[in-house]
């Protein structure tokens, strides 16, 4: 981890990113990653896009484009693939892999080695496959994907940031503070009253693009669980688990 962060910082400094921008960007990114891991462990949401919630946008909202600096913002735009969305972030899948390993007696050290080699193989394989498909068929001609629009979205946002106000965005700060207060309030209510039905993670992920596709499946799962628990109690719930696992795997 130290070597990886050191390489990233060395490349950033070589490109001209200031120390303050580097620490702010990757410090916030680390906080987001830890939050995703906690969300996945506590509630297990099948998706956590948190789209357009990258550390560069948070920094611009609080200190303004002038405070971050045009060079820093431009170089951070090259990392939009990293911060565009977090639904594919590996920390959630790694966390669940370690949990399954601890339950089944698999060595976590061995699992770590498998993960590292899998990342290396997948990175090279996907890079070759993606480049081959793009050059063979044409990126915007025959490859139907949201990437066509997303590839220019980051640069449009950069242009808007550089042309907008140089100082903090008070509208952003108010929205950020409102979301923070509401999330903390939901967490306090759940700690005080176990039966409180609303979870703060649900508030965080409900605006995701993928949730527009998943909400009805989640609703059916909730409804089935309520019926099992209300009608047959814990015994009926446990008997119904294999059927539910079959639905997920199927």
CSV table of C-alpha atoms in Angstrom, one decimal:
chain,number,residue,atom,x,y,z
A,1,UNK,CA,0.0,0.0,0.0
A,2,UNK,CA,2.8,2.4,0.9
A,3,UNK,CA,4.6,1.6,-2.4
A,4,UNK,CA,1.4,2.1,-4.4
A,5,UNK,CA,0.5,5.4,-2.8
A,6,UNK,CA,4.2,6.5,-3.2
A,7,UNK,CA,4.1,5.8,-6.9
A,8,UNK,CA,0.8,7.7,-7.4
A,9,UNK,CA,2.2,10.7,-5.5
A,10,UNK,CA,5.5,10.6,-7.4
A,11,UNK,CA,3.6,10.6,-10.8
A,12,UNK,CA,1.3,13.3,-9.6
A,13,UNK,CA,4.2,15.5,-8.5
A,14,UNK,CA,6.0,14.9,-11.7
A,15,UNK,CA,2.9,16.0,-13.6
A,16,UNK,CA,2.7,19.2,-11.6
A,17,UNK,CA,0.0,18.5,-9.0
A,18,UNK,CA,0.6,20.4,-5.8
A,19,UNK,CA,1.0,18.6,-2.5
A,20,UNK,CA,-2.1,20.1,-1.0
A,21,UNK,CA,-4.2,18.9,-4.0
A,22,UNK,CA,-2.7,15.4,-3.9
A,23,UNK,CA,-3.4,15.0,-0.2
A,24,UNK,CA,-6.9,16.5,-0.5
A,25,UNK,CA,-7.9,14.4,-3.5
A,26,UNK,CA,-6.6,11.0,-2.3
A,27,UNK,CA,-7.5,11.7,1.3
A,28,UNK,CA,-11.1,12.2,0.3
A,29,UNK,CA,-10.9,9.2,-2.0
A,30,UNK,CA,-9.7,7.0,0.9
A,31,UNK,CA,-12.6,8.2,3.0
A,32,UNK,CA,-15.1,7.3,0.2
A,33,UNK,CA,-13.6,3.8,-0.2
A,34,UNK,CA,-13.8,3.1,3.6
A,35,UNK,CA,-17.5,4.3,3.5
A,36,UNK,CA,-18.2,2.0,0.6
A,37,UNK,CA,-16.7,-0.9,2.6
A,38,UNK,CA,-18.8,0.0,5.6
A,39,UNK,CA,-22.0,0.3,3.6
A,40,UNK,CA,-21.4,-3.1,2.0
A,41,UNK,CA,-20.6,-4.8,5.3
A,42,UNK,CA,-23.5,-3.2,7.3
A,43,UNK,CA,-26.3,-3.3,4.7
A,44,UNK,CA,-25.0,-5.1,1.6
A,45,UNK,CA,-26.6,-2.9,-1.0
A,46,UNK,CA,-26.2,-4.5,-4.5
A,47,UNK,CA,-25.2,-1.1,-5.9
A,48,UNK,CA,-23.5,2.0,-4.6
A,49,UNK,CA,-22.9,4.3,-7.6
A,50,UNK,CA,-22.4,7.5,-5.6
A,51,UNK,CA,-22.1,8.9,-9.2
A,52,UNK,CA,-20.3,12.2,-9.8
A,53,UNK,CA,-19.3,12.2,-6.1
A,54,UNK,CA,-15.5,12.3,-6.7
A,55,UNK,CA,-13.1,14.1,-4.5
A,56,UNK,CA,-12.3,16.7,-7.2
A,57,UNK,CA,-15.9,17.8,-7.2
A,58,UNK,CA,-16.0,18.0,-3.4
A,59,UNK,CA,-12.8,20.1,-3.4
A,60,UNK,CA,-14.2,22.4,-6.0
A,61,UNK,CA,-17.5,22.8,-4.1
A,62,UNK,CA,-15.7,23.7,-0.8
A,63,UNK,CA,-12.7,25.8,-2.0
A,64,UNK,CA,-13.6,26.6,-5.6
A,65,UNK,CA,-11.8,26.1,-8.8
A,66,UNK,CA,-9.5,28.9,-8.0
A,67,UNK,CA,-8.5,27.3,-4.7
A,68,UNK,CA,-7.8,23.9,-6.4
A,69,UNK,CA,-6.0,25.5,-9.4
A,70,UNK,CA,-6.6,24.9,-13.1
A,71,UNK,CA,-3.6,22.7,-13.5
A,72,UNK,CA,-4.6,20.4,-10.6
A,73,UNK,CA,-8.2,20.2,-11.9
A,74,UNK,CA,-7.1,19.4,-15.4
A,75,UNK,CA,-4.8,16.5,-14.2
A,76,UNK,CA,-7.6,15.2,-11.9
A,77,UNK,CA,-9.9,15.0,-14.9
A,78,UNK,CA,-7.6,12.3,-16.2
A,79,UNK,CA,-8.7,10.3,-13.2
A,80,UNK,CA,-12.4,10.5,-14.0
A,81,UNK,CA,-12.4,6.8,-14.7
A,82,UNK,CA,-11.5,6.3,-11.0
A,83,UNK,CA,-14.1,8.7,-9.5
A,84,UNK,CA,-16.9,8.7,-12.0
A,85,UNK,CA,-18.9,6.0,-10.1
A,86,UNK,CA,-18.1,3.5,-7.4
A,87,UNK,CA,-20.5,0.6,-8.1
A,88,UNK,CA,-17.6,-1.4,-9.6
A,89,UNK,CA,-15.2,-0.6,-6.8
A,90,UNK,CA,-13.2,-3.8,-5.8
A,91,UNK,CA,-13.2,-3.1,-2.1
A,92,UNK,CA,-16.8,-4.4,-1.7
A,93,UNK,CA,-16.1,-7.7,-3.6
A,94,UNK,CA,-12.8,-8.2,-1.8
A,95,UNK,CA,-14.5,-7.6,1.6
A,96,UNK,CA,-17.1,-10.3,0.8
A,97,UNK,CA,-14.3,-12.6,-0.5
A,98,UNK,CA,-12.5,-12.4,2.9
A,99,UNK,CA,-15.8,-13.0,4.7
A,100,UNK,CA,-16.4,-16.1,2.7
A,101,UNK,CA,-12.8,-17.2,3.2
A,102,UNK,CA,-13.1,-16.8,7.0
A,103,UNK,CA,-16.3,-18.8,7.1
A,104,UNK,CA,-15.0,-21.7,4.9
A,105,UNK,CA,-11.5,-21.9,6.4
A,106,UNK,CA,-9.7,-20.7,3.3
A,107,UNK,CA,-6.3,-19.0,4.0
A,108,UNK,CA,-6.8,-15.2,3.7
A,109,UNK,CA,-3.1,-14.9,2.8
A,110,UNK,CA,-3.7,-17.3,-0.1
A,111,UNK,CA,-6.8,-15.4,-1.1
A,112,UNK,CA,-4.9,-12.1,-1.1
A,113,UNK,CA,-2.4,-13.7,-3.6
A,114,UNK,CA,-5.2,-14.8,-5.8
A,115,UNK,CA,-6.7,-11.4,-5.8
A,116,UNK,CA,-3.4,-9.7,-6.7
A,117,UNK,CA,-2.8,-12.0,-9.7
A,118,UNK,CA,-6.4,-11.8,-10.8
A,119,UNK,CA,-6.1,-8.0,-10.9
A,120,UNK,CA,-3.0,-8.1,-13.0
A,121,UNK,CA,-4.4,-10.7,-15.4
A,122,UNK,CA,-7.8,-8.9,-15.7
A,123,UNK,CA,-6.2,-5.5,-16.2
A,124,UNK,CA,-4.0,-6.6,-19.1
A,125,UNK,CA,-6.7,-8.8,-20.7
A,126,UNK,CA,-9.3,-6.1,-20.6
A,127,UNK,CA,-7.0,-3.5,-21.9
A,128,UNK,CA,-6.2,-5.7,-24.9
A,129,UNK,CA,-9.8,-6.7,-25.5
A,130,UNK,CA,-11.1,-3.1,-25.2
A,131,UNK,CA,-8.6,-1.6,-27.5
A,132,UNK,CA,-9.1,-4.3,-30.0
A,133,UNK,CA,-12.9,-3.9,-30.0
A,134,UNK,CA,-12.7,-0.1,-30.2
A,135,UNK,CA,-10.3,-0.1,-33.2
A,136,UNK,CA,-12.0,-3.0,-34.9
A,137,UNK,CA,-15.6,-1.6,-34.7
A,138,UNK,CA,-15.2,2.1,-34.0
A,139,UNK,CA,-15.8,3.6,-30.6
A,140,UNK,CA,-18.9,5.7,-31.5
A,141,UNK,CA,-19.9,4.0,-34.7
A,142,UNK,CA,-20.9,0.5,-33.6
A,143,UNK,CA,-20.1,0.2,-29.9
A,144,UNK,CA,-23.4,1.1,-28.2
A,145,UNK,CA,-22.4,2.2,-24.7
A,146,UNK,CA,-22.9,5.1,-22.2
A,147,UNK,CA,-19.1,5.5,-22.4
A,148,UNK,CA,-19.5,7.5,-25.6
A,149,UNK,CA,-21.2,10.2,-23.7
A,150,UNK,CA,-19.3,9.8,-20.5
A,151,UNK,CA,-15.9,10.2,-22.2
A,152,UNK,CA,-16.6,13.8,-22.9
A,153,UNK,CA,-18.6,14.6,-19.7
A,154,UNK,CA,-15.6,15.0,-17.5
A,155,UNK,CA,-14.0,17.6,-19.8
A,156,UNK,CA,-17.3,19.5,-20.1
A,157,UNK,CA,-17.5,19.7,-16.3
A,158,UNK,CA,-13.8,20.9,-16.2
A,159,UNK,CA,-14.6,23.6,-18.7
A,160,UNK,CA,-17.7,24.7,-16.6
A,161,UNK,CA,-15.6,24.7,-13.4
A,162,UNK,CA,-12.8,26.8,-15.0
A,163,UNK,CA,-15.4,29.3,-16.4
A,164,UNK,CA,-17.5,29.5,-13.3
A,165,UNK,CA,-16.9,31.1,-9.9
A,166,UNK,CA,-13.4,30.8,-8.6
A,167,UNK,CA,-14.6,30.6,-4.9
A,168,UNK,CA,-16.6,28.1,-2.9
A,169,UNK,CA,-20.1,27.1,-4.0
A,170,UNK,CA,-22.4,27.9,-1.1
A,171,UNK,CA,-25.2,26.0,-2.8
A,172,UNK,CA,-23.0,22.9,-2.8
A,173,UNK,CA,-22.0,23.5,0.8
A,174,UNK,CA,-25.7,23.8,1.9
A,175,UNK,CA,-26.6,20.6,0.0
A,176,UNK,CA,-23.6,18.7,1.5
A,177,UNK,CA,-24.4,19.9,5.0
A,178,UNK,CA,-28.1,19.0,4.6
A,179,UNK,CA,-27.2,15.5,3.4
A,180,UNK,CA,-24.8,15.0,6.2
A,181,UNK,CA,-27.3,16.1,8.9
A,182,UNK,CA,-30.0,13.9,7.5
A,183,UNK,CA,-27.7,10.9,7.3
A,184,UNK,CA,-26.4,11.4,10.9
A,185,UNK,CA,-30.1,11.9,12.0
A,186,UNK,CA,-31.1,8.6,10.5
A,187,UNK,CA,-28.1,6.8,12.0
A,188,UNK,CA,-29.0,8.2,15.5
A,189,UNK,CA,-32.6,7.1,15.1
A,190,UNK,CA,-31.6,3.6,14.2
A,191,UNK,CA,-29.3,3.3,17.1
A,192,UNK,CA,-31.9,4.6,19.5
A,193,UNK,CA,-34.9,2.6,18.2
A,194,UNK,CA,-34.1,-0.8,16.7
A,195,UNK,CA,-37.5,-1.0,14.9
A,196,UNK,CA,-36.9,2.3,13.0
A,197,UNK,CA,-37.3,1.2,9.3
A,198,UNK,CA,-35.2,3.7,7.4
A,199,UNK,CA,-31.5,3.1,7.0
A,200,UNK,CA,-29.0,5.9,6.2
A,201,UNK,CA,-27.3,3.7,3.6
A,202,UNK,CA,-30.7,3.6,1.8
A,203,UNK,CA,-30.7,7.4,1.6
A,204,UNK,CA,-27.2,7.4,0.2
A,205,UNK,CA,-27.7,4.9,-2.6
A,206,UNK,CA,-31.4,5.5,-3.5
A,207,UNK,CA,-30.5,8.1,-6.1
A,208,UNK,CA,-28.2,5.8,-8.0
A,209,UNK,CA,-28.8,5.1,-11.7
A,210,UNK,CA,-28.7,1.3,-11.1
A,211,UNK,CA,-31.3,1.6,-8.4
A,212,UNK,CA,-33.8,2.6,-11.0
A,213,UNK,CA,-33.3,-1.0,-12.3
A,214,UNK,CA,-33.0,-2.8,-9.0
A,215,UNK,CA,-35.7,-1.2,-6.8
A,216,UNK,CA,-38.5,-3.5,-7.7
A,217,UNK,CA,-36.4,-6.6,-7.1
A,218,UNK,CA,-35.5,-5.2,-3.7
A,219,UNK,CA,-39.1,-4.5,-3.0
A,220,UNK,CA,-40.2,-8.0,-3.8
A,221,UNK,CA,-37.4,-9.4,-1.6
A,222,UNK,CA,-38.5,-7.2,1.3
A,223,UNK,CA,-42.1,-8.2,0.8
A,224,UNK,CA,-41.3,-11.9,0.7
A,225,UNK,CA,-39.2,-11.6,3.9
A,226,UNK,CA,-42.0,-9.7,5.7
A,227,UNK,CA,-44.5,-12.4,4.7
A,228,UNK,CA,-42.2,-15.2,5.9
A,229,UNK,CA,-41.4,-13.6,9.2
A,230,UNK,CA,-45.0,-12.5,10.0
A,231,UNK,CA,-46.6,-15.8,9.0
A,232,UNK,CA,-44.0,-18.4,10.3
A,233,UNK,CA,-41.5,-16.5,12.4
A,234,UNK,CA,-37.8,-17.2,12.4
A,235,UNK,CA,-38.2,-20.9,11.6
A,236,UNK,CA,-40.1,-20.2,8.3
A,237,UNK,CA,-37.5,-17.5,7.5
A,238,UNK,CA,-34.6,-19.9,7.8
A,239,UNK,CA,-36.4,-22.6,5.8
A,240,UNK,CA,-37.0,-20.1,3.0
A,241,UNK,CA,-33.3,-19.0,2.8
A,242,UNK,CA,-32.3,-21.8,0.3
A,243,UNK,CA,-35.1,-20.8,-2.0
A,244,UNK,CA,-34.0,-17.1,-1.8
A,245,UNK,CA,-30.3,-18.1,-2.5
A,246,UNK,CA,-31.6,-20.1,-5.5
A,247,UNK,CA,-33.3,-17.0,-6.8
A,248,UNK,CA,-30.2,-14.9,-6.5
A,249,UNK,CA,-27.9,-17.5,-8.1
A,250,UNK,CA,-30.5,-18.1,-10.9
